[in-house]
PDB file of C-alpha atoms in Angstrom:
ATOM      1  CA  UNK A   1     193.102 -45.069-104.282  1.00  0.00           C
ATOM      2  CA  UNK A   2     190.408 -42.382-104.397  1.00  0.00           C
ATOM      3  CA  UNK A   3     187.119 -43.578-102.881  1.00  0.00           C
ATOM      4  CA  UNK A   4     184.046 -41.450-103.472  1.00  0.00           C
ATOM      5  CA  UNK A   5     180.373 -41.217-102.550  1.00  0.00           C
ATOM      6  CA  UNK A   6     178.039 -41.731-105.503  1.00  0.00           C
ATOM      7  CA  UNK A   7     174.638 -42.211-103.898  1.00  0.00           C
ATOM      8  CA  UNK A   8     172.649 -40.891-100.929  1.00  0.00           C
ATOM      9  CA  UNK A   9     169.431 -42.049 -99.317  1.00  0.00           C
ATOM     10  CA  UNK A  10     167.481 -40.934 -96.242  1.00  0.00           C
ATOM     11  CA  UNK A  11     164.556 -42.236 -94.223  1.00  0.00           C
ATOM     12  CA  UNK A  12     163.679 -39.380 -91.866  1.00  0.00           C
ATOM     13  CA  UNK A  13     160.422 -37.676 -91.014  1.00  0.00           C
ATOM     14  CA  UNK A  14     160.348 -34.123 -92.357  1.00  0.00           C
ATOM     15  CA  UNK A  15     163.561 -34.430 -94.417  1.00  0.00           C
ATOM     16  CA  UNK A  16     163.158 -34.988 -98.161  1.00  0.00           C
ATOM     17  CA  UNK A  17     166.826 -35.207 -99.146  1.00  0.00           C
ATOM     18  CA  UNK A  18     170.316 -34.809 -97.694  1.00  0.00           C
ATOM     19  CA  UNK A  19     170.318 -31.046 -98.202  1.00  0.00           C
ATOM     20  CA  UNK A  20     167.562 -30.915 -95.616  1.00  0.00           C
ATOM     21  CA  UNK A  21     170.097 -32.053 -93.005  1.00  0.00           C
ATOM     22  CA  UNK A  22     171.787 -28.652 -93.363  1.00  0.00           C
ATOM     23  CA  UNK A  23     168.605 -26.677 -92.616  1.00  0.00           C
ATOM     24  CA  UNK A  24     168.918 -24.502 -89.505  1.00  0.00           C
ATOM     25  CA  UNK A  25     165.678 -25.727 -87.942  1.00  0.00           C
ATOM     26  CA  UNK A  26     164.804 -29.234 -86.734  1.00  0.00           C
ATOM     27  CA  UNK A  27     162.676 -31.300 -89.126  1.00  0.00           C
ATOM     28  CA  UNK A  28     158.927 -31.347 -88.588  1.00  0.00           C
ATOM     29  CA  UNK A  29     158.125 -34.213 -86.186  1.00  0.00           C
ATOM     30  CA  UNK A  30     154.737 -34.813 -87.802  1.00  0.00           C
ATOM     31  CA  UNK A  31     156.110 -35.605 -91.251  1.00  0.00           C
ATOM     32  CA  UNK A  32     155.140 -38.742 -93.116  1.00  0.00           C
ATOM     33  CA  UNK A  33     156.589 -41.978 -91.781  1.00  0.00           C
ATOM     34  CA  UNK A  34     159.214 -43.064 -94.352  1.00  0.00           C
ATOM     35  CA  UNK A  35     158.518 -46.778 -93.856  1.00  0.00           C
ATOM     36  CA  UNK A  36     155.094 -46.186 -95.408  1.00  0.00           C
ATOM     37  CA  UNK A  37     156.948 -46.087 -98.745  1.00  0.00           C
ATOM     38  CA  UNK A  38     157.681 -49.808 -98.456  1.00  0.00           C
ATOM     39  CA  UNK A  39     155.282 -52.183-100.144  1.00  0.00           C
ATOM     40  CA  UNK A  40     155.177 -55.879-100.897  1.00  0.00           C
ATOM     41  CA  UNK A  41     155.250 -59.121 -98.986  1.00  0.00           C
ATOM     42  CA  UNK A  42     157.605 -60.155 -96.198  1.00  0.00           C
ATOM     43  CA  UNK A  43     157.553 -56.951 -94.150  1.00  0.00           C
ATOM     44  CA  UNK A  44     155.664 -58.397 -91.193  1.00  0.00           C
ATOM     45  CA  UNK A  45     158.728 -59.889 -89.506  1.00  0.00           C
ATOM     46  CA  UNK A  46     161.090 -57.010 -90.222  1.00  0.00           C
ATOM     47  CA  UNK A  47     161.666 -54.667 -87.305  1.00  0.00           C
ATOM     48  CA  UNK A  48     161.527 -50.891 -87.563  1.00  0.00           C
ATOM     49  CA  UNK A  49     165.295 -50.470 -87.851  1.00  0.00           C
ATOM     50  CA  UNK A  50     165.359 -52.865 -90.802  1.00  0.00           C
ATOM     51  CA  UNK A  51     162.461 -51.115 -92.514  1.00  0.00           C
ATOM     52  CA  UNK A  52     164.060 -47.695 -92.088  1.00  0.00           C
ATOM     53  CA  UNK A  53     167.347 -49.046 -93.422  1.00  0.00           C
ATOM     54  CA  UNK A  54     165.591 -50.596 -96.411  1.00  0.00           C
ATOM     55  CA  UNK A  55     164.034 -47.223 -97.316  1.00  0.00           C
ATOM     56  CA  UNK A  56     167.336 -45.350 -97.175  1.00  0.00           C
ATOM     57  CA  UNK A  57     169.234 -48.165 -98.914  1.00  0.00           C
ATOM     58  CA  UNK A  58     166.794 -48.350-101.809  1.00  0.00           C
ATOM     59  CA  UNK A  59     167.120 -44.634-102.523  1.00  0.00           C
ATOM     60  CA  UNK A  60     170.920 -44.622-102.225  1.00  0.00           C
ATOM     61  CA  UNK A  61     171.320 -47.612-104.570  1.00  0.00           C
ATOM     62  CA  UNK A  62     168.992 -46.037-107.127  1.00  0.00           C
ATOM     63  CA  UNK A  63     170.744 -42.657-106.908  1.00  0.00           C
ATOM     64  CA  UNK A  64     174.105 -44.328-107.551  1.00  0.00           C
ATOM     65  CA  UNK A  65     172.733 -46.322-110.471  1.00  0.00           C
ATOM     66  CA  UNK A  66     173.500 -49.651-108.806  1.00  0.00           C
ATOM     67  CA  UNK A  67     169.858 -50.686-109.012  1.00  0.00           C
ATOM     68  CA  UNK A  68     167.629 -49.981-112.006  1.00  0.00           C
ATOM     69  CA  UNK A  69     164.099 -51.331-112.420  1.00  0.00           C
ATOM     70  CA  UNK A  70     164.668 -53.466-109.348  1.00  0.00           C
ATOM     71  CA  UNK A  71     167.751 -55.199-110.771  1.00  0.00           C
ATOM     72  CA  UNK A  72     171.374 -54.888-109.654  1.00  0.00           C
ATOM     73  CA  UNK A  73     173.594 -53.365-112.370  1.00  0.00           C
ATOM     74  CA  UNK A  74     176.943 -54.603-110.996  1.00  0.00           C
ATOM     75  CA  UNK A  75     178.239 -58.088-110.109  1.00  0.00           C
ATOM     76  CA  UNK A  76     176.432 -59.202-106.943  1.00  0.00           C
ATOM     77  CA  UNK A  77     179.510 -60.769-105.343  1.00  0.00           C
ATOM     78  CA  UNK A  78     181.352 -57.453-105.647  1.00  0.00           C
ATOM     79  CA  UNK A  79     178.728 -55.379-103.795  1.00  0.00           C
ATOM     80  CA  UNK A  80     178.739 -55.338 -99.991  1.00  0.00           C
ATOM     81  CA  UNK A  81     176.938 -53.800 -97.026  1.00  0.00           C
ATOM     82  CA  UNK A  82     178.256 -52.157 -93.853  1.00  0.00           C
ATOM     83  CA  UNK A  83     175.555 -51.264 -91.336  1.00  0.00           C
ATOM     84  CA  UNK A  84     175.891 -49.175 -88.184  1.00  0.00           C
ATOM     85  CA  UNK A  85     173.282 -49.463 -85.447  1.00  0.00           C
ATOM     86  CA  UNK A  86     173.507 -49.704 -81.678  1.00  0.00           C
ATOM     87  CA  UNK A  87     169.841 -50.209 -80.753  1.00  0.00           C
ATOM     88  CA  UNK A  88     168.828 -51.923 -84.007  1.00  0.00           C
ATOM     89  CA  UNK A  89     166.631 -54.923 -83.269  1.00  0.00           C
ATOM     90  CA  UNK A  90     166.555 -54.603 -79.469  1.00  0.00           C
ATOM     91  CA  UNK A  91     162.745 -54.652 -79.578  1.00  0.00           C
ATOM     92  CA  UNK A  92     162.756 -58.039 -81.320  1.00  0.00           C
ATOM     93  CA  UNK A  93     165.274 -59.412 -78.827  1.00  0.00           C
ATOM     94  CA  UNK A  94     163.208 -58.198 -75.868  1.00  0.00           C
ATOM     95  CA  UNK A  95     160.029 -59.708 -77.313  1.00  0.00           C
ATOM     96  CA  UNK A  96     161.770 -63.053 -77.813  1.00  0.00           C
ATOM     97  CA  UNK A  97     163.237 -63.091 -74.298  1.00  0.00           C
ATOM     98  CA  UNK A  98     159.855 -62.229 -72.781  1.00  0.00           C
ATOM     99  CA  UNK A  99     158.135 -64.977 -74.777  1.00  0.00           C
ATOM    100  CA  UNK A 100     160.725 -67.595 -73.789  1.00  0.00           C
ATOM    101  CA  UNK A 101     160.436 -66.595 -70.130  1.00  0.00           C
ATOM    102  CA  UNK A 102     156.672 -67.031 -70.235  1.00  0.00           C
ATOM    103  CA  UNK A 103     156.196 -69.911 -72.638  1.00  0.00           C
ATOM    104  CA  UNK A 104     159.660 -71.494 -73.125  1.00  0.00           C
ATOM    105  CA  UNK A 105     161.163 -71.677 -76.599  1.00  0.00           C
ATOM    106  CA  UNK A 106     158.018 -73.439 -77.821  1.00  0.00           C
ATOM    107  CA  UNK A 107     156.214 -70.106 -77.802  1.00  0.00           C
ATOM    108  CA  UNK A 108     158.634 -68.420 -80.188  1.00  0.00           C
ATOM    109  CA  UNK A 109     157.961 -67.932 -83.889  1.00  0.00           C
ATOM    110  CA  UNK A 110     160.273 -69.669 -86.379  1.00  0.00           C
ATOM    111  CA  UNK A 111     159.868 -66.586 -88.576  1.00  0.00           C
ATOM    112  CA  UNK A 112     160.643 -64.000 -85.886  1.00  0.00           C
ATOM    113  CA  UNK A 113     163.423 -65.751 -83.973  1.00  0.00           C
ATOM    114  CA  UNK A 114     166.093 -65.399 -86.707  1.00  0.00           C
ATOM    115  CA  UNK A 115     165.482 -61.643 -86.558  1.00  0.00           C
ATOM    116  CA  UNK A 116     167.079 -61.565 -83.091  1.00  0.00           C
ATOM    117  CA  UNK A 117     170.535 -61.816 -84.707  1.00  0.00           C
ATOM    118  CA  UNK A 118     172.482 -58.564 -84.311  1.00  0.00           C
ATOM    119  CA  UNK A 119     173.313 -58.395 -88.019  1.00  0.00           C
ATOM    120  CA  UNK A 120     169.683 -58.588 -89.160  1.00  0.00           C
ATOM    121  CA  UNK A 121     169.647 -55.054 -90.651  1.00  0.00           C
ATOM    122  CA  UNK A 122     172.665 -55.596 -92.891  1.00  0.00           C
ATOM    123  CA  UNK A 123     171.462 -59.071 -93.811  1.00  0.00           C
ATOM    124  CA  UNK A 124     167.961 -58.041 -94.888  1.00  0.00           C
ATOM    125  CA  UNK A 125     169.266 -55.104 -96.909  1.00  0.00           C
ATOM    126  CA  UNK A 126     171.703 -57.435 -98.675  1.00  0.00           C
ATOM    127  CA  UNK A 127     169.079 -60.112 -99.293  1.00  0.00           C
ATOM    128  CA  UNK A 128     166.551 -57.598-100.604  1.00  0.00           C
ATOM    129  CA  UNK A 129     168.916 -56.203-103.238  1.00  0.00           C
ATOM    130  CA  UNK A 130     171.081 -59.261-103.892  1.00  0.00           C
ATOM    131  CA  UNK A 131     174.283 -57.752-102.479  1.00  0.00           C
ATOM    132  CA  UNK A 132     176.411 -60.860-101.949  1.00  0.00           C
ATOM    133  CA  UNK A 133     179.758 -59.295-101.068  1.00  0.00           C
ATOM    134  CA  UNK A 134     181.192 -58.601 -97.605  1.00  0.00           C
ATOM    135  CA  UNK A 135     178.510 -57.955 -94.988  1.00  0.00           C
ATOM    136  CA  UNK A 136     179.360 -56.227 -91.695  1.00  0.00           C
ATOM    137  CA  UNK A 137     177.476 -54.737 -88.751  1.00  0.00           C
ATOM    138  CA  UNK A 138     179.126 -52.265 -86.375  1.00  0.00           C
ATOM    139  CA  UNK A 139     177.567 -51.477 -82.995  1.00  0.00           C
ATOM    140  CA  UNK A 140     180.298 -49.783 -80.979  1.00  0.00           C
ATOM    141  CA  UNK A 141     178.674 -46.572 -79.776  1.00  0.00           C
ATOM    142  CA  UNK A 142     178.557 -43.086 -81.245  1.00  0.00           C
ATOM    143  CA  UNK A 143     181.645 -43.530 -83.414  1.00  0.00           C
ATOM    144  CA  UNK A 144     180.034 -46.494 -85.131  1.00  0.00           C
ATOM    145  CA  UNK A 145     178.716 -44.508 -88.119  1.00  0.00           C
ATOM    146  CA  UNK A 146     182.058 -42.966 -89.052  1.00  0.00           C
ATOM    147  CA  UNK A 147     183.742 -46.288 -88.407  1.00  0.00           C
ATOM    148  CA  UNK A 148     181.328 -47.849 -90.919  1.00  0.00           C
ATOM    149  CA  UNK A 149     182.298 -45.334 -93.613  1.00  0.00           C
ATOM    150  CA  UNK A 150     185.962 -46.051 -92.871  1.00  0.00           C
ATOM    151  CA  UNK A 151     185.515 -49.840 -93.061  1.00  0.00           C
ATOM    152  CA  UNK A 152     183.634 -49.507 -96.327  1.00  0.00           C
ATOM    153  CA  UNK A 153     186.631 -47.699 -97.784  1.00  0.00           C
ATOM    154  CA  UNK A 154     188.974 -50.343 -96.344  1.00  0.00           C
ATOM    155  CA  UNK A 155     186.980 -53.128 -97.995  1.00  0.00           C
ATOM    156  CA  UNK A 156     187.279 -51.357-101.333  1.00  0.00           C
ATOM    157  CA  UNK A 157     190.989 -50.590-100.864  1.00  0.00           C
ATOM    158  CA  UNK A 158     191.604 -54.264-100.075  1.00  0.00           C
ATOM    159  CA  UNK A 159     189.685 -55.183-103.263  1.00  0.00           C
ATOM    160  CA  UNK A 160     187.278 -57.349-101.295  1.00  0.00           C
ATOM    161  CA  UNK A 161     184.427 -55.514-103.026  1.00  0.00           C
ATOM    162  CA  UNK A 162     183.939 -52.836-105.649  1.00  0.00           C
ATOM    163  CA  UNK A 163     180.906 -51.129-104.151  1.00  0.00           C
ATOM    164  CA  UNK A 164     179.689 -50.757-100.582  1.00  0.00           C
ATOM    165  CA  UNK A 165     176.328 -49.627 -99.289  1.00  0.00           C
ATOM    166  CA  UNK A 166     176.807 -47.952 -95.887  1.00  0.00           C
ATOM    167  CA  UNK A 167     173.698 -47.681 -93.715  1.00  0.00           C
ATOM    168  CA  UNK A 168     173.342 -45.935 -90.353  1.00  0.00           C
ATOM    169  CA  UNK A 169     170.021 -46.499 -88.604  1.00  0.00           C
ATOM    170  CA  UNK A 170     168.426 -46.150 -85.183  1.00  0.00           C
ATOM    171  CA  UNK A 171     164.753 -46.809 -84.321  1.00  0.00           C
ATOM    172  CA  UNK A 172     162.577 -45.455 -81.518  1.00  0.00           C
ATOM    173  CA  UNK A 173     160.389 -47.872 -79.562  1.00  0.00           C
ATOM    174  CA  UNK A 174     159.772 -48.644 -75.855  1.00  0.00           C
ATOM    175  CA  UNK A 175     162.848 -50.884 -75.346  1.00  0.00           C
ATOM    176  CA  UNK A 176     165.084 -48.274 -76.988  1.00  0.00           C
ATOM    177  CA  UNK A 177     163.639 -45.502 -74.821  1.00  0.00           C
ATOM    178  CA  UNK A 178     164.218 -47.651 -71.740  1.00  0.00           C
ATOM    179  CA  UNK A 179     167.868 -48.282 -72.625  1.00  0.00           C
ATOM    180  CA  UNK A 180     168.539 -44.697 -73.711  1.00  0.00           C
ATOM    181  CA  UNK A 181     167.231 -43.373 -70.407  1.00  0.00           C
ATOM    182  CA  UNK A 182     169.373 -45.802 -68.423  1.00  0.00           C
ATOM    183  CA  UNK A 183     166.223 -47.474 -67.152  1.00  0.00           C
ATOM    184  CA  UNK A 184     165.000 -44.284 -65.477  1.00  0.00           C
ATOM    185  CA  UNK A 185     162.115 -43.651 -67.836  1.00  0.00           C
ATOM    186  CA  UNK A 186     163.349 -40.101 -68.457  1.00  0.00           C
ATOM    187  CA  UNK A 187     162.245 -38.512 -71.702  1.00  0.00           C
ATOM    188  CA  UNK A 188     165.263 -38.608 -74.033  1.00  0.00           C
ATOM    189  CA  UNK A 189     165.067 -37.070 -77.495  1.00  0.00           C
ATOM    190  CA  UNK A 190     166.084 -39.777 -79.963  1.00  0.00           C
ATOM    191  CA  UNK A 191     166.553 -40.071 -83.697  1.00  0.00           C
ATOM    192  CA  UNK A 192     164.149 -42.382 -85.493  1.00  0.00           C
ATOM    193  CA  UNK A 193     165.568 -42.775 -88.976  1.00  0.00           C
ATOM    194  CA  UNK A 194     168.292 -43.920 -91.333  1.00  0.00           C
ATOM    195  CA  UNK A 195     170.873 -42.630 -93.793  1.00  0.00           C
ATOM    196  CA  UNK A 196     172.672 -44.546 -96.521  1.00  0.00           C
ATOM    197  CA  UNK A 197     175.673 -43.922 -98.765  1.00  0.00           C
ATOM    198  CA  UNK A 198     177.070 -45.788-101.764  1.00  0.00           C
ATOM    199  CA  UNK A 199     180.859 -45.659-101.980  1.00  0.00           C
ATOM    200  CA  UNK A 200     183.188 -46.885-104.726  1.00  0.00           C
ATOM    201  CA  UNK A 201     186.445 -45.887-106.380  1.00  0.00           C
ATOM    202  CA  UNK A 202     186.582 -42.713-108.458  1.00  0.00           C
ATOM    203  CA  UNK A 203     187.671 -44.860-111.400  1.00  0.00           C
ATOM    204  CA  UNK A 204     184.591 -47.065-111.047  1.00  0.00           C
ATOM    205  CA  UNK A 205     182.322 -44.027-110.950  1.00  0.00           C
ATOM    206  CA  UNK A 206     183.881 -42.659-114.140  1.00  0.00           C
ATOM    207  CA  UNK A 207     183.550 -46.002-115.900  1.00  0.00           C
ATOM    208  CA  UNK A 208     179.867 -46.239-114.932  1.00  0.00           C
ATOM    209  CA  UNK A 209     179.248 -42.623-115.920  1.00  0.00           C
ATOM    210  CA  UNK A 210     177.906 -41.522-112.529  1.00  0.00           C
ATOM    211  CA  UNK A 211     178.970 -38.323-110.755  1.00  0.00           C
ATOM    212  CA  UNK A 212     181.177 -38.452-107.674  1.00  0.00           C
ATOM    213  CA  UNK A 213     179.474 -36.371-104.994  1.00  0.00           C
ATOM    214  CA  UNK A 214     182.327 -36.263-102.461  1.00  0.00           C
ATOM    215  CA  UNK A 215     185.709 -37.848-101.853  1.00  0.00           C
ATOM    216  CA  UNK A 216     186.433 -39.725 -98.627  1.00  0.00           C
ATOM    217  CA  UNK A 217     189.599 -38.400 -97.004  1.00  0.00           C
ATOM    218  CA  UNK A 218     191.613 -39.227 -93.872  1.00  0.00           C
ATOM    219  CA  UNK A 219     190.010 -40.958 -90.890  1.00  0.00           C
ATOM    220  CA  UNK A 220     191.228 -41.295 -87.306  1.00  0.00           C
ATOM    221  CA  UNK A 221     189.990 -42.879 -84.083  1.00  0.00           C
ATOM    222  CA  UNK A 222     191.357 -41.402 -80.856  1.00  0.00           C
ATOM    223  CA  UNK A 223     190.508 -40.927 -77.184  1.00  0.00           C
ATOM    224  CA  UNK A 224     188.980 -37.461 -77.658  1.00  0.00           C
ATOM    225  CA  UNK A 225     187.482 -35.608 -80.595  1.00  0.00           C
ATOM    226  CA  UNK A 226     190.200 -32.936 -80.413  1.00  0.00           C
ATOM    227  CA  UNK A 227     192.865 -35.617 -80.925  1.00  0.00           C
ATOM    228  CA  UNK A 228     190.831 -37.272 -83.668  1.00  0.00           C
ATOM    229  CA  UNK A 229     190.329 -34.038 -85.596  1.00  0.00           C
ATOM    230  CA  UNK A 230     193.998 -33.094 -85.235  1.00  0.00           C
ATOM    231  CA  UNK A 231     194.979 -36.488 -86.642  1.00  0.00           C
ATOM    232  CA  UNK A 232     192.998 -36.036 -89.863  1.00  0.00           C
ATOM    233  CA  UNK A 233     194.067 -32.448 -90.542  1.00  0.00           C
ATOM    234  CA  UNK A 234     196.552 -32.480 -93.382  1.00  0.00           C
ATOM    235  CA  UNK A 235     199.607 -30.190 -93.357  1.00  0.00           C
ATOM    236  CA  UNK A 236     198.841 -26.894 -95.063  1.00  0.00           C
ATOM    237  CA  UNK A 237     195.132 -27.615 -95.276  1.00  0.00           C
ATOM    238  CA  UNK A 238     192.944 -24.563 -95.635  1.00  0.00           C
ATOM    239  CA  UNK A 239     190.006 -23.642 -93.392  1.00  0.00           C
ATOM    240  CA  UNK A 240     187.109 -26.041 -93.162  1.00  0.00           C
ATOM    241  CA  UNK A 241     184.050 -25.356 -95.235  1.00  0.00           C
ATOM    242  CA  UNK A 242     181.770 -27.290 -92.881  1.00  0.00           C
ATOM    243  CA  UNK A 243     182.144 -28.685 -89.369  1.00  0.00           C
ATOM    244  CA  UNK A 244     179.637 -31.341 -88.387  1.00  0.00           C
ATOM    245  CA  UNK A 245     179.726 -30.814 -84.653  1.00  0.00           C
ATOM    246  CA  UNK A 246     179.973 -33.948 -82.491  1.00  0.00           C
ATOM    247  CA  UNK A 247     177.102 -33.420 -80.082  1.00  0.00           C
ATOM    248  CA  UNK A 248     177.506 -29.675 -79.574  1.00  0.00           C
ATOM    249  CA  UNK A 249     181.311 -29.586 -79.411  1.00  0.00           C
ATOM    250  CA  UNK A 250     182.855 -26.272 -80.464  1.00  0.00           C
ATOM    251  CA  UNK A 251     185.514 -26.657 -83.174  1.00  0.00           C
ATOM    252  CA  UNK A 252     189.078 -25.651 -82.308  1.00  0.00           C
ATOM    253  CA  UNK A 253     189.749 -22.025 -83.135  1.00  0.00           C
ATOM    254  CA  UNK A 254     192.320 -22.979 -85.761  1.00  0.00           C
ATOM    255  CA  UNK A 255     189.675 -24.690 -87.888  1.00  0.00           C
ATOM    256  CA  UNK A 256     187.442 -21.624 -88.368  1.00  0.00           C
ATOM    257  CA  UNK A 257     184.716 -23.412 -90.357  1.00  0.00           C
ATOM    258  CA  UNK A 258     182.451 -21.478 -92.665  1.00  0.00           C
ATOM    259  CA  UNK A 259     179.436 -23.389 -91.397  1.00  0.00           C
ATOM    260  CA  UNK A 260     178.618 -25.618 -88.412  1.00  0.00           C
ATOM    261  CA  UNK A 261     175.987 -28.354 -88.497  1.00  0.00           C
ATOM    262  CA  UNK A 262     175.030 -30.098 -85.237  1.00  0.00           C
ATOM    263  CA  UNK A 263     172.712 -32.954 -86.129  1.00  0.00           C
ATOM    264  CA  UNK A 264     172.388 -34.101 -82.523  1.00  0.00           C
ATOM    265  CA  UNK A 265     170.968 -30.716 -81.532  1.00  0.00           C
ATOM    266  CA  UNK A 266     168.438 -30.852 -84.378  1.00  0.00           C
ATOM    267  CA  UNK A 267     167.425 -34.500 -84.280  1.00  0.00           C
ATOM    268  CA  UNK A 268     168.268 -35.825 -80.836  1.00  0.00           C
ATOM    269  CA  UNK A 269     170.699 -38.565 -79.905  1.00  0.00           C
ATOM    270  CA  UNK A 270     171.632 -40.286 -83.169  1.00  0.00           C
ATOM    271  CA  UNK A 271     173.845 -43.052 -81.745  1.00  0.00           C
ATOM    272  CA  UNK A 272     175.077 -45.393 -84.479  1.00  0.00           C
ATOM    273  CA  UNK A 273     173.428 -43.364 -87.239  1.00  0.00           C
ATOM    274  CA  UNK A 274     175.276 -40.143 -86.381  1.00  0.00           C
ATOM    275  CA  UNK A 275     178.418 -40.596 -88.458  1.00  0.00           C
ATOM    276  CA  UNK A 276     176.528 -41.714 -91.563  1.00  0.00           C
ATOM    277  CA  UNK A 277     174.145 -38.771 -91.216  1.00  0.00           C
ATOM    278  CA  UNK A 278     177.135 -36.422 -90.856  1.00  0.00           C
ATOM    279  CA  UNK A 279     178.734 -37.883 -93.961  1.00  0.00           C
ATOM    280  CA  UNK A 280     175.453 -37.498 -95.866  1.00  0.00           C
ATOM    281  CA  UNK A 281     175.147 -33.863 -94.764  1.00  0.00           C
ATOM    282  CA  UNK A 282     178.731 -33.170 -95.755  1.00  0.00           C
ATOM    283  CA  UNK A 283     178.295 -34.860 -99.115  1.00  0.00           C
ATOM    284  CA  UNK A 284     175.225 -32.759 -99.849  1.00  0.00           C
ATOM    285  CA  UNK A 285     177.114 -29.602 -98.903  1.00  0.00           C
ATOM    286  CA  UNK A 286     180.177 -30.459-100.980  1.00  0.00           C
ATOM    287  CA  UNK A 287     178.014 -31.306-103.964  1.00  0.00           C
ATOM    288  CA  UNK A 288     176.761 -27.712-103.980  1.00  0.00           C
ATOM    289  CA  UNK A 289     180.125 -26.073-103.280  1.00  0.00           C
ATOM    290  CA  UNK A 290     183.177 -25.680-105.493  1.00  0.00           C
ATOM    291  CA  UNK A 291     185.717 -26.096-102.719  1.00  0.00           C
ATOM    292  CA  UNK A 292     186.104 -26.898 -99.060  1.00  0.00           C
ATOM    293  CA  UNK A 293     186.304 -29.926 -96.831  1.00  0.00           C
ATOM    294  CA  UNK A 294     184.199 -31.460 -94.099  1.00  0.00           C
ATOM    295  CA  UNK A 295     185.200 -32.689 -90.665  1.00  0.00           C
ATOM    296  CA  UNK A 296     182.978 -34.952 -88.583  1.00  0.00           C
ATOM    297  CA  UNK A 297     183.448 -36.580 -85.201  1.00  0.00           C
ATOM    298  CA  UNK A 298     181.601 -39.355 -83.474  1.00  0.00           C
ATOM    299  CA  UNK A 299     181.302 -38.038 -79.922  1.00  0.00           C
ATOM    300  CA  UNK A 300     181.286 -34.794 -78.030  1.00  0.00           C
ATOM    301  CA  UNK A 301     182.899 -36.096 -74.853  1.00  0.00           C
ATOM    302  CA  UNK A 302     186.212 -34.294 -75.033  1.00  0.00           C
ATOM    303  CA  UNK A 303     188.595 -35.130 -72.234  1.00  0.00           C
ATOM    304  CA  UNK A 304     186.681 -38.270 -71.298  1.00  0.00           C
ATOM    305  CA  UNK A 305     187.428 -41.932 -71.727  1.00  0.00           C
ATOM    306  CA  UNK A 306     185.126 -42.578 -74.670  1.00  0.00           C
ATOM    307  CA  UNK A 307     186.671 -43.055 -78.089  1.00  0.00           C
ATOM    308  CA  UNK A 308     186.082 -40.464 -80.781  1.00  0.00           C
ATOM    309  CA  UNK A 309     186.410 -40.577 -84.541  1.00  0.00           C
ATOM    310  CA  UNK A 310     186.944 -37.956 -87.230  1.00  0.00           C
ATOM    311  CA  UNK A 311     186.698 -38.060 -90.981  1.00  0.00           C
ATOM    312  CA  UNK A 312     187.496 -35.595 -93.743  1.00  0.00           C
ATOM    313  CA  UNK A 313     185.331 -35.360 -96.838  1.00  0.00           C
ATOM    314  CA  UNK A 314     186.641 -33.431 -99.824  1.00  0.00           C
ATOM    315  CA  UNK A 315     185.081 -32.013-102.923  1.00  0.00           C
ATOM    316  CA  UNK A 316     185.185 -34.792-105.527  1.00  0.00           C
ATOM    317  CA  UNK A 317     188.191 -34.570-107.830  1.00  0.00           C
TER     318      UNK A 317
END
């Protein structure tokens, strides 16, 4: 079963579309805040991660033609969400814990307390757009984004859903900075943004009359990125068109990519958003090229004990 990407959305300062992820220079840090694009009621109790995810999700759904004039164009029970975020709503959780410590549970807000659930990002995105299919949140480190793309494809292959919105998001706020620095207070460069993809079968895309931007190929999860990349390389495969470097890792000589894109170097630690951002960058590149494939990996810790993931994207068939 061929599963393809049909929609992209971003919520990043200084980056207008996914092609901007391939630019050689880092995005301008003083760009407009993407959450300013959100309007309407009900935003007060939604944390920054949720707002960023909502921005990216809205654009991806519109680009794929799943939402038109604010209405879903496919059966709601067949459309799902897979979100990837490691820091997510940590600010809300910390606020709630602090309030309870000072005032007991009586001091908490009945509106804010439900937002301490770890799946709040995926839930709000689904509620906002009426996506009533499978709803998952992954928060398992740097591989989480690629894992999310993989699980979206698995849900479609298992016929649990027909369409999946994949969102990778990480916010920046004081609790996140504290955790990212290991409690030292050191200045760590962090991503504040989100990326979203819509995936579905190639047959579904043809039936709906929307273009397939990229095909999702083999995926592997191994102990090191070298093992993960080797596992997804198909026999007789040609040279890579693009290598999305996992945190500065140099690709094996045998791959000889035409282009390398290190999003961590340009945007800081991307955590759970990394894999989705890599897939968005690769999709944008493949949509402009006539051939080639993309390899991405979730971590740059080769030889260590952390798990790594790799994914191949192909030009859409």
